[in-house]
PDB file of C-alpha atoms in Angstrom:
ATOM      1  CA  UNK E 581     128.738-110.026 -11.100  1.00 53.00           C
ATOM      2  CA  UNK E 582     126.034-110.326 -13.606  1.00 56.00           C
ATOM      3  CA  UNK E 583     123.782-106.596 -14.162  1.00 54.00           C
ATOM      4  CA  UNK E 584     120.498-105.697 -13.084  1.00 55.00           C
ATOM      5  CA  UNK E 585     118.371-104.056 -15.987  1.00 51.00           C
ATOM      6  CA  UNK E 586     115.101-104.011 -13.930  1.00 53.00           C
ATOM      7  CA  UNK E 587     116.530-100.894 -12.660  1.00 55.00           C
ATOM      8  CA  UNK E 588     117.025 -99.060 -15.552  1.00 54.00           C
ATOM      9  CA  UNK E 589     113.877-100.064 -17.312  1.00 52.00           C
ATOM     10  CA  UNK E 590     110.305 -97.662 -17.487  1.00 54.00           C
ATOM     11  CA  UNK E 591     107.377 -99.278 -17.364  1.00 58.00           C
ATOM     12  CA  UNK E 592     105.258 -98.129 -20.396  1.00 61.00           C
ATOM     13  CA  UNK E 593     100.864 -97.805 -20.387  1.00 68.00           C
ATOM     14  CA  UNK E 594      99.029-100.138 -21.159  1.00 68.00           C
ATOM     15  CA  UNK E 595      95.945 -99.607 -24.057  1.00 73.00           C
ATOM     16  CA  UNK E 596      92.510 -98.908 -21.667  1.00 77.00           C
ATOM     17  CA  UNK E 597      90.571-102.270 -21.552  1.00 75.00           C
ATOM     18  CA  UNK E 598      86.599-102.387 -23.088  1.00 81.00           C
ATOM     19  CA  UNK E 599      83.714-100.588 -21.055  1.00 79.00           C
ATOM     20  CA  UNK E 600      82.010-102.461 -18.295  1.00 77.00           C
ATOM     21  CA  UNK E 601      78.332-103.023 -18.587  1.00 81.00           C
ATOM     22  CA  UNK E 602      76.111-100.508 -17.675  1.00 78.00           C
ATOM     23  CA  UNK E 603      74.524-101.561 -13.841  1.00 74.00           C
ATOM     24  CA  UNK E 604      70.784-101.249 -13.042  1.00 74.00           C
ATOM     25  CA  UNK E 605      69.466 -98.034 -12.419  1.00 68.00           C
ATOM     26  CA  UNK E 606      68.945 -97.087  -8.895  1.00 64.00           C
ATOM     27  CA  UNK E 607      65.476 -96.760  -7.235  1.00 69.00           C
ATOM     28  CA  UNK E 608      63.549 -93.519  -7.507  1.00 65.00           C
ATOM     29  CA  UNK E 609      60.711 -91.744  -5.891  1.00 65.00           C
ATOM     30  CA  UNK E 610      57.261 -90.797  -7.711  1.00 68.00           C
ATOM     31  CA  UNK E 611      54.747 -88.452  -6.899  1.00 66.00           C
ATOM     32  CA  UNK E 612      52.835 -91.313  -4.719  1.00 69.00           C
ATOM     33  CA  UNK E 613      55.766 -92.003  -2.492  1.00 69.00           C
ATOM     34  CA  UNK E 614      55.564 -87.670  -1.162  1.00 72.00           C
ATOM     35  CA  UNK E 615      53.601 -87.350   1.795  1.00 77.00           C
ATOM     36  CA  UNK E 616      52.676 -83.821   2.439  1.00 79.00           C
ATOM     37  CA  UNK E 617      53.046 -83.152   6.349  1.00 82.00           C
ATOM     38  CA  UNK E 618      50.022 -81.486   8.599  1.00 88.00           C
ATOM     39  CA  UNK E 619      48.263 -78.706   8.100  1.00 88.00           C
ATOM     40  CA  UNK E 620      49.537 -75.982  11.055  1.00 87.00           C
ATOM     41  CA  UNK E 621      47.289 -73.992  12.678  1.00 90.00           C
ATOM     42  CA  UNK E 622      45.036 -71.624  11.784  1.00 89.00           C
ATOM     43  CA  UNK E 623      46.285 -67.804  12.439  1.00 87.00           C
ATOM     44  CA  UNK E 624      44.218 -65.317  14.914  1.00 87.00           C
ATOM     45  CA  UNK E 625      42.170 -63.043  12.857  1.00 84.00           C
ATOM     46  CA  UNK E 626      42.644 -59.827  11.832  1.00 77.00           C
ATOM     47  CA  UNK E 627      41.021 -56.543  13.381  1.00 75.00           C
ATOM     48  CA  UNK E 628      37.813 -55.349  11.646  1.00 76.00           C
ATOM     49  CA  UNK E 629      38.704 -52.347   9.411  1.00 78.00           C
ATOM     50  CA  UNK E 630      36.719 -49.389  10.718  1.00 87.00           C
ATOM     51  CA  UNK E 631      34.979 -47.117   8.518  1.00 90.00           C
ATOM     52  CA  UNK E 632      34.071 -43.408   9.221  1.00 92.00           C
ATOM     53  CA  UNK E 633      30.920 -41.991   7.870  1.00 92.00           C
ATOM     54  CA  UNK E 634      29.645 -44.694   6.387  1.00 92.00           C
ATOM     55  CA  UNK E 635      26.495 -44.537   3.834  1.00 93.00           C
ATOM     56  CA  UNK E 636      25.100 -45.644   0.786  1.00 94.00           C
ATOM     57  CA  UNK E 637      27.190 -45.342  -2.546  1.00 95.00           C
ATOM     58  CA  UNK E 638      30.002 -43.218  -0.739  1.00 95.00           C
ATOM     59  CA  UNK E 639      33.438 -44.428  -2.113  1.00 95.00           C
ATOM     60  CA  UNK E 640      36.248 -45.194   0.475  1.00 94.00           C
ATOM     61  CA  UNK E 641      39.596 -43.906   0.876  1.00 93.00           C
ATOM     62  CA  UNK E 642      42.596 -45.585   3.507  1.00 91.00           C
ATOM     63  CA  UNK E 643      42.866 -42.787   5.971  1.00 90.00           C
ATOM     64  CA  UNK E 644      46.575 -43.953   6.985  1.00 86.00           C
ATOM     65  CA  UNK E 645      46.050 -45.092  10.059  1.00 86.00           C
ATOM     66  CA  UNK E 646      44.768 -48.956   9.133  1.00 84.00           C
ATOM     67  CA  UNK E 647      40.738 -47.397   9.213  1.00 89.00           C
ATOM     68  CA  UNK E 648      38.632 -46.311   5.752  1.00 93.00           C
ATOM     69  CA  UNK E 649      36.474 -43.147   5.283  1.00 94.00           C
ATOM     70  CA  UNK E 650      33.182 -42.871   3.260  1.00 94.00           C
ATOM     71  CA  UNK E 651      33.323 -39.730   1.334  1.00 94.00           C
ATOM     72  CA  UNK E 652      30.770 -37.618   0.894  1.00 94.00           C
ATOM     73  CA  UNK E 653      31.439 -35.538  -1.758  1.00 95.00           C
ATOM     74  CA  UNK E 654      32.915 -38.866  -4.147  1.00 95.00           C
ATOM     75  CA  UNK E 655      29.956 -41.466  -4.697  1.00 96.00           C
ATOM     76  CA  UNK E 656      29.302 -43.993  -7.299  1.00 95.00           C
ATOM     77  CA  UNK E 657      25.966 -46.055  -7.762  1.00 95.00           C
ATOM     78  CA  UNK E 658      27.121 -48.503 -10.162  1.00 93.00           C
ATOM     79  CA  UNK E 659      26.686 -46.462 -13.314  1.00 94.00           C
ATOM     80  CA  UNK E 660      27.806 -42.387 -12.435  1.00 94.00           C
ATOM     81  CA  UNK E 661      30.172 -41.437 -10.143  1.00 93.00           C
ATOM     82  CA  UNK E 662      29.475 -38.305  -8.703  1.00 95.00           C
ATOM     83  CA  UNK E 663      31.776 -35.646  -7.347  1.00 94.00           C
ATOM     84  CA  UNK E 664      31.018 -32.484  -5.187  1.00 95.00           C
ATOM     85  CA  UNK E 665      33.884 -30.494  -5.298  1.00 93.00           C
ATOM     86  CA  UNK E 666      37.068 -30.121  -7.825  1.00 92.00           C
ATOM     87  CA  UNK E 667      39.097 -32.838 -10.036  1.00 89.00           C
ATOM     88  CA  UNK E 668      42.364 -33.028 -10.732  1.00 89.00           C
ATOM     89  CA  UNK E 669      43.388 -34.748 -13.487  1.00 88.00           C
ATOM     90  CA  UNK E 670      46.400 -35.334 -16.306  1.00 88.00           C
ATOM     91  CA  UNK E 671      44.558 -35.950 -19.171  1.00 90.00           C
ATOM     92  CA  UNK E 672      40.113 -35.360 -19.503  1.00 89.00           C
ATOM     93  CA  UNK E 673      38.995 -38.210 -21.861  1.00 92.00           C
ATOM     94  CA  UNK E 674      35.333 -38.237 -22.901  1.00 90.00           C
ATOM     95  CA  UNK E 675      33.802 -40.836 -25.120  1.00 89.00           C
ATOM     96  CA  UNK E 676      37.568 -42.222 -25.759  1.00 91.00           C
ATOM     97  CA  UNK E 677      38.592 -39.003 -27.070  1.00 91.00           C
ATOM     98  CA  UNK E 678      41.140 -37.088 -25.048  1.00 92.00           C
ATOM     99  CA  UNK E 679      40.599 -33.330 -24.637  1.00 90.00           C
ATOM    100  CA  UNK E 680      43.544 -31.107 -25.843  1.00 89.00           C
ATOM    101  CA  UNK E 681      42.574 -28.247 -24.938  1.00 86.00           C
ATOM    102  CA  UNK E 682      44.019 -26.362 -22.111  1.00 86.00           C
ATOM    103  CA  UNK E 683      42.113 -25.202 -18.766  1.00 85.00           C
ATOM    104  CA  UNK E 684      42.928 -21.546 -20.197  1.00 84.00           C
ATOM    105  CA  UNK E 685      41.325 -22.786 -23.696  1.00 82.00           C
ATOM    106  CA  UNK E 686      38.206 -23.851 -21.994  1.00 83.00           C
ATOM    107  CA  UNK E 687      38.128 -20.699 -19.593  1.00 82.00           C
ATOM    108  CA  UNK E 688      38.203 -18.674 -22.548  1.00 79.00           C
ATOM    109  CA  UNK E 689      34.515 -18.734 -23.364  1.00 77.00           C
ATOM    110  CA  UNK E 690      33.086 -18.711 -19.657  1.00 78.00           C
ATOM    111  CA  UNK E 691      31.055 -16.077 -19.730  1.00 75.00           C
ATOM    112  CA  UNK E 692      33.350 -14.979 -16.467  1.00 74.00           C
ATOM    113  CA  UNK E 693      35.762 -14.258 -18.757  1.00 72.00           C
ATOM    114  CA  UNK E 694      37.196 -10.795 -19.496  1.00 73.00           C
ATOM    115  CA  UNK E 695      35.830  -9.331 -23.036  1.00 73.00           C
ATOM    116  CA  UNK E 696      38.749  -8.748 -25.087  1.00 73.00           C
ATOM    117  CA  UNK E 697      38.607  -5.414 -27.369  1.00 75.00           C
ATOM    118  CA  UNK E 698      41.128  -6.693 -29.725  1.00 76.00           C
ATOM    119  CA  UNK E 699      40.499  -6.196 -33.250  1.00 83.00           C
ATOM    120  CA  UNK E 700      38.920  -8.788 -35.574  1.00 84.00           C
ATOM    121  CA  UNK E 701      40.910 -10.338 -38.618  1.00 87.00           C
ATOM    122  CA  UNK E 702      39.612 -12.665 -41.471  1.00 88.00           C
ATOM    123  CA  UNK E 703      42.655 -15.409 -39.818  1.00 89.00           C
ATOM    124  CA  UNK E 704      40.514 -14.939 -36.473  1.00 87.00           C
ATOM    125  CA  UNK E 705      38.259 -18.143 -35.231  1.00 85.00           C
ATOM    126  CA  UNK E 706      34.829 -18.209 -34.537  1.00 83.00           C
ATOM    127  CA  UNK E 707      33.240 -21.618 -32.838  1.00 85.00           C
ATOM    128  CA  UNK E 708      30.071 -22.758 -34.883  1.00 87.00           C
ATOM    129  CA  UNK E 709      27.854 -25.957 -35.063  1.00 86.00           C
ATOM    130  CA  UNK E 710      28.717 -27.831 -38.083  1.00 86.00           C
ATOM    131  CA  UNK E 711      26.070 -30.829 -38.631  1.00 85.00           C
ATOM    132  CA  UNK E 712      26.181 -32.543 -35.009  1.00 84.00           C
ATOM    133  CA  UNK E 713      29.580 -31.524 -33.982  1.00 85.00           C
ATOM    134  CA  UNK E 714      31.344 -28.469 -33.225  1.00 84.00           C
ATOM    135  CA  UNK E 715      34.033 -26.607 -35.270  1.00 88.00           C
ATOM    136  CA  UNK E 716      35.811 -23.675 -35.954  1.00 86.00           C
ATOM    137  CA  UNK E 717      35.638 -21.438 -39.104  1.00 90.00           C
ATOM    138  CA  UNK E 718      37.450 -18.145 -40.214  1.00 90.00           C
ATOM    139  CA  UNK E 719      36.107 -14.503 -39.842  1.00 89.00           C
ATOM    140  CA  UNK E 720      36.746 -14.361 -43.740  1.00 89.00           C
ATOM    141  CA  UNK E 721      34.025 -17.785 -44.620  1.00 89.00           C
ATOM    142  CA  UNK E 722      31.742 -15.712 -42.579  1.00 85.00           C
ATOM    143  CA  UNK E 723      32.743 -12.503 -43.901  1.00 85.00           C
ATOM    144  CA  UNK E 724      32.277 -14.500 -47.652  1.00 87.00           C
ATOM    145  CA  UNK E 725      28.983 -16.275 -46.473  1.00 86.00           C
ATOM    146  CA  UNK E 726      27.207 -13.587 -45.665  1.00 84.00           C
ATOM    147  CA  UNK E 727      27.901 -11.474 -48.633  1.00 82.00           C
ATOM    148  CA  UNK E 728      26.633 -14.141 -50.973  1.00 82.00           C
ATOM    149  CA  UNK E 729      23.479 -14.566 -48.978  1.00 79.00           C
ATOM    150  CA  UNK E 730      22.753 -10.590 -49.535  1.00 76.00           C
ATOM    151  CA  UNK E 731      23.704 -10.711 -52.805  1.00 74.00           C
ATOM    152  CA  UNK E 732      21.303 -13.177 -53.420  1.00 74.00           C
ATOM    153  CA  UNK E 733      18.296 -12.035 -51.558  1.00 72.00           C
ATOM    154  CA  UNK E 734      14.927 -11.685 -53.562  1.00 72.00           C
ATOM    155  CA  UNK E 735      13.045  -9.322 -51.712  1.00 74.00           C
ATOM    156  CA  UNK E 736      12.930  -8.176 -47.723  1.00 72.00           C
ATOM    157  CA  UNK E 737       9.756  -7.839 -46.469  1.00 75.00           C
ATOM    158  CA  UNK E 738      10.689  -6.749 -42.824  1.00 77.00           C
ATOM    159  CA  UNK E 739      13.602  -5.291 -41.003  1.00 75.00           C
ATOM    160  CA  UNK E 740      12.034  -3.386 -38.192  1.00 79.00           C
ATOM    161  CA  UNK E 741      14.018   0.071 -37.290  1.00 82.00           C
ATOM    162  CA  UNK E 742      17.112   1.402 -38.285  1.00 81.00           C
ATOM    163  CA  UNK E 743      18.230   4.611 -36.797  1.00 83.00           C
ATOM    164  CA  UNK E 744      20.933   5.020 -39.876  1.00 86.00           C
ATOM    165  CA  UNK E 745      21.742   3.129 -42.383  1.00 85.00           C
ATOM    166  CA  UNK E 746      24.273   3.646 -45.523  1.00 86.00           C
ATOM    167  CA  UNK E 747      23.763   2.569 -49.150  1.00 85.00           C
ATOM    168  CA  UNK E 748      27.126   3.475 -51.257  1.00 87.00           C
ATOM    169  CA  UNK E 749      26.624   6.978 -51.222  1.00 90.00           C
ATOM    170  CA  UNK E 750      23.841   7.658 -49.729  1.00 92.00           C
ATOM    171  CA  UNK E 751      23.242   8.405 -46.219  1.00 91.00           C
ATOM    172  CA  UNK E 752      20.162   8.216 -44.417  1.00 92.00           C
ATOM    173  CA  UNK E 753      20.328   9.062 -40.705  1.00 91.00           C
ATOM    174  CA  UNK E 754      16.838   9.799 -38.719  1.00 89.00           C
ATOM    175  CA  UNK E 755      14.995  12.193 -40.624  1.00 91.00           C
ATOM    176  CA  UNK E 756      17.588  13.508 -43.322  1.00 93.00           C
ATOM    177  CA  UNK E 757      19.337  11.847 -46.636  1.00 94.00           C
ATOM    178  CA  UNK E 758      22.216  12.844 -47.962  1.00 94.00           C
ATOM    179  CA  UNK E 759      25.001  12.254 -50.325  1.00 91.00           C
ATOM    180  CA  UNK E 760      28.490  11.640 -49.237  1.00 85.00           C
ATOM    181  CA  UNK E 761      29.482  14.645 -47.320  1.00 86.00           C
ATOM    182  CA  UNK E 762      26.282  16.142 -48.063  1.00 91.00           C
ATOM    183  CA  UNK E 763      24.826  13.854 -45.628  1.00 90.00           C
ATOM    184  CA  UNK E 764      21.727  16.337 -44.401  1.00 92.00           C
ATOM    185  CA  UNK E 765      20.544  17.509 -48.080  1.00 93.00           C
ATOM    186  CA  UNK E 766      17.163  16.821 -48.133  1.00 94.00           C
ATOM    187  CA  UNK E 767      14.990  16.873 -44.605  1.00 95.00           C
ATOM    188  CA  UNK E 768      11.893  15.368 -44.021  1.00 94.00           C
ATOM    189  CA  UNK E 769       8.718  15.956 -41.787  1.00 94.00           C
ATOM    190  CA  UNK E 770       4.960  15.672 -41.738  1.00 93.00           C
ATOM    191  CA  UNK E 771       4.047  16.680 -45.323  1.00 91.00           C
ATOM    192  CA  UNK E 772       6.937  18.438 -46.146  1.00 93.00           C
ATOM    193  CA  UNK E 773       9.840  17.708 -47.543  1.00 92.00           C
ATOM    194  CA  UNK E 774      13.252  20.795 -47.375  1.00 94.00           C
ATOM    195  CA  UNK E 775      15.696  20.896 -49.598  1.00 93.00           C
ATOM    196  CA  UNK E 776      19.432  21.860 -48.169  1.00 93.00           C
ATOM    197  CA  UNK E 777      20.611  22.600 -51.869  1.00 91.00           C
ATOM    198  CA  UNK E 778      19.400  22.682 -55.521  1.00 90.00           C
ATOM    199  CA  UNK E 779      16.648  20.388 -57.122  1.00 89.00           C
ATOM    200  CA  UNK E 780      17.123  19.657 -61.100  1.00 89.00           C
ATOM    201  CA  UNK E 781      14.330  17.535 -62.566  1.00 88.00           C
ATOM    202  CA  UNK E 782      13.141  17.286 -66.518  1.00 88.00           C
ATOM    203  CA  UNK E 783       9.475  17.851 -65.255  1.00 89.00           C
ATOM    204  CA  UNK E 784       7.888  19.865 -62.502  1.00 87.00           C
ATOM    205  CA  UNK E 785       4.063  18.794 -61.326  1.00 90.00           C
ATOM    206  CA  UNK E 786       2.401  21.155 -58.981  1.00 86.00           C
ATOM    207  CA  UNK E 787      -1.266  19.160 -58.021  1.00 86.00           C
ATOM    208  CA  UNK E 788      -1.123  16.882 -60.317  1.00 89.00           C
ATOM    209  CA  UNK E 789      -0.258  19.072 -63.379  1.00 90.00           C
ATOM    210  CA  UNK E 790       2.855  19.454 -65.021  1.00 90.00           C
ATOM    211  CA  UNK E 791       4.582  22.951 -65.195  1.00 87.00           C
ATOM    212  CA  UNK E 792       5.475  23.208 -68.782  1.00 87.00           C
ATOM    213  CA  UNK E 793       6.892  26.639 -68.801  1.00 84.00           C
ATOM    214  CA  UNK E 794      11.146  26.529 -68.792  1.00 84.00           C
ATOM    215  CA  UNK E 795      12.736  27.490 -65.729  1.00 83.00           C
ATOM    216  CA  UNK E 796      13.845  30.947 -67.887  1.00 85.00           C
ATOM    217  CA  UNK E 797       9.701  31.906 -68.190  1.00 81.00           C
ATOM    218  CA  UNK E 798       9.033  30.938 -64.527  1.00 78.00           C
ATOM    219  CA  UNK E 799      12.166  33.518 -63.763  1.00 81.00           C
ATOM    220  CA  UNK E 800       9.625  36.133 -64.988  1.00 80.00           C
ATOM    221  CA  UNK E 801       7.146  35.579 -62.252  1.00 72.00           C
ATOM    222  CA  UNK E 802       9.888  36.268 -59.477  1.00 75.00           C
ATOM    223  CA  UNK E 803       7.641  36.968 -56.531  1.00 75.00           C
ATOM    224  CA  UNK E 804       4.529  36.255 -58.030  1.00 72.00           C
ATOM    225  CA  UNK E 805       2.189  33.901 -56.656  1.00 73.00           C
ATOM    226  CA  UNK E 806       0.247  31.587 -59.175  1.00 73.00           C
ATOM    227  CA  UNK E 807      -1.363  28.107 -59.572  1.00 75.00           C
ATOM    228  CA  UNK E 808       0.611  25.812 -62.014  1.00 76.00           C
ATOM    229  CA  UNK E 809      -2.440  26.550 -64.457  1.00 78.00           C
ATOM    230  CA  UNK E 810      -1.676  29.788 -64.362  1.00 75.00           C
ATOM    231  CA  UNK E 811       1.836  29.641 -64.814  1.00 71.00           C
ATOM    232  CA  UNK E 812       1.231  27.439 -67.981  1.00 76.00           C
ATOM    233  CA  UNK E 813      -0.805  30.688 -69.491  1.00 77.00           C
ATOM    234  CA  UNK E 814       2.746  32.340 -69.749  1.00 71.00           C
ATOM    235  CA  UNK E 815       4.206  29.229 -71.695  1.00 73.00           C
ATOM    236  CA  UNK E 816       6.488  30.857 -74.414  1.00 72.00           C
ATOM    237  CA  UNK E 817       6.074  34.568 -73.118  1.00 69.00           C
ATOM    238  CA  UNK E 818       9.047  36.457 -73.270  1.00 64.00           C
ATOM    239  CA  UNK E 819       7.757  39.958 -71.251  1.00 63.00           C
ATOM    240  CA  UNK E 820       8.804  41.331 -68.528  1.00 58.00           C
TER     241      UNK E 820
END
């Protein structure tokens, strides 16, 4: 009986045949061919919002409840807004420059303020105009600017009263000058002047003349009573 081989053989693949030519392309839609639908209908309107004390230039504010309020203290008129009352804010900005300083800062020179009786330091500040803006400079420049201005005045031609005043050592308080602790040595009054002390001088003039006898002659006359023209007689007497 003859043998089947169909049976016992695989079938291989074949090699893929060529690409088929590409088909026409389909139809499309443009921007003509949409059709927008109709319009629906128009919506109820809304309530009217209600406003409570209204006036002119008063700035709203939404109450909560779907209704505005004019306020009365917070208007604007197109150029200053105006506010009766107090502001809270983050950051003050005036001009484009923000202010640093502190509510305590700016507190500090109300004249509500509390007077400190601390003690004064050349580090300490003082606030001054410089030019057209304000600034701070040391106790010490002021301390060093006004020394240099008295040390260069020419001449002061009015300082009204001084009850006291002190020039190095001397001492000049109401009626009196003195010298260091000596500070009541000489005493004045209406045409006289009292000496708390001793008076040395290289000349004495009594009315207009000089006394030209020494101190030693003029220890002669001890409770005498002369004119300085008389005293002169007893220049160089030795007598008692």
């Amino acid at each position: 009986m003859p043998r089947d081989l169909s049976k016992n053989v695989v079938p291989k693949e074949g090699v893929q045949g060529p690409a088929g030519p590409q088909g026409p392309p389909g139809e499309g839609l443009s921007s003509s061919d949409v059709v927008p639908g109709p319009q629906g209908p128009q919506g109820p309107q809304g309530p009217t919002a209600s406003i409570s004390n209204d006036a002119d230039n008063r700035v709203t504010t939404a109450v909560g409840d779907g209704t505005l309020n004019a306020e009365e203290n917070l208007t604007f008129d197109g150029s200053t807004l105006s506010v009766t009352g107090e502001i809270s804010a983050t950051t003050l900005d005036i001009g484009g420059t923000d202010i640093t300083a502190s509510a305590a800062d700016i507190n500090a020179i109300s004249s509500a303020n509390p007077i400190s009786s601390g003690s004064i330091v050349n580090t300490d500040g003082f606030i001054i105009r410089d030019d057209d803006k304000m600034t701070q400079v040391t106790v010490g420049s002021l301390t060093s600017f006004f020394e240099s201005s008295l040390n260069t005045l020419n001449s002061v031609t009015s300082l009204g009263i001084l009850t006291s005043l002190q020039v190095d050592y001397i001492y000049i308080n109401g009626n009196t000058i003195g010298y260091l602790s000596d500070t009541d040595l000489l005493t004045l009054t209406s045409g006289l002047l009292t000496v708390a002390g001793e008076v040395s001088m290289t000349t004495l003039d009594i009315g207009g003349t000089n006394v030209s006898a020494t101190a030693a002659e003029l220890n002669i006359l001890d409770g005498v009573t002369s004119t300085a023209a008389e005293l002169n007689i007893l220049d160089g007497v030795t007598s008692t």
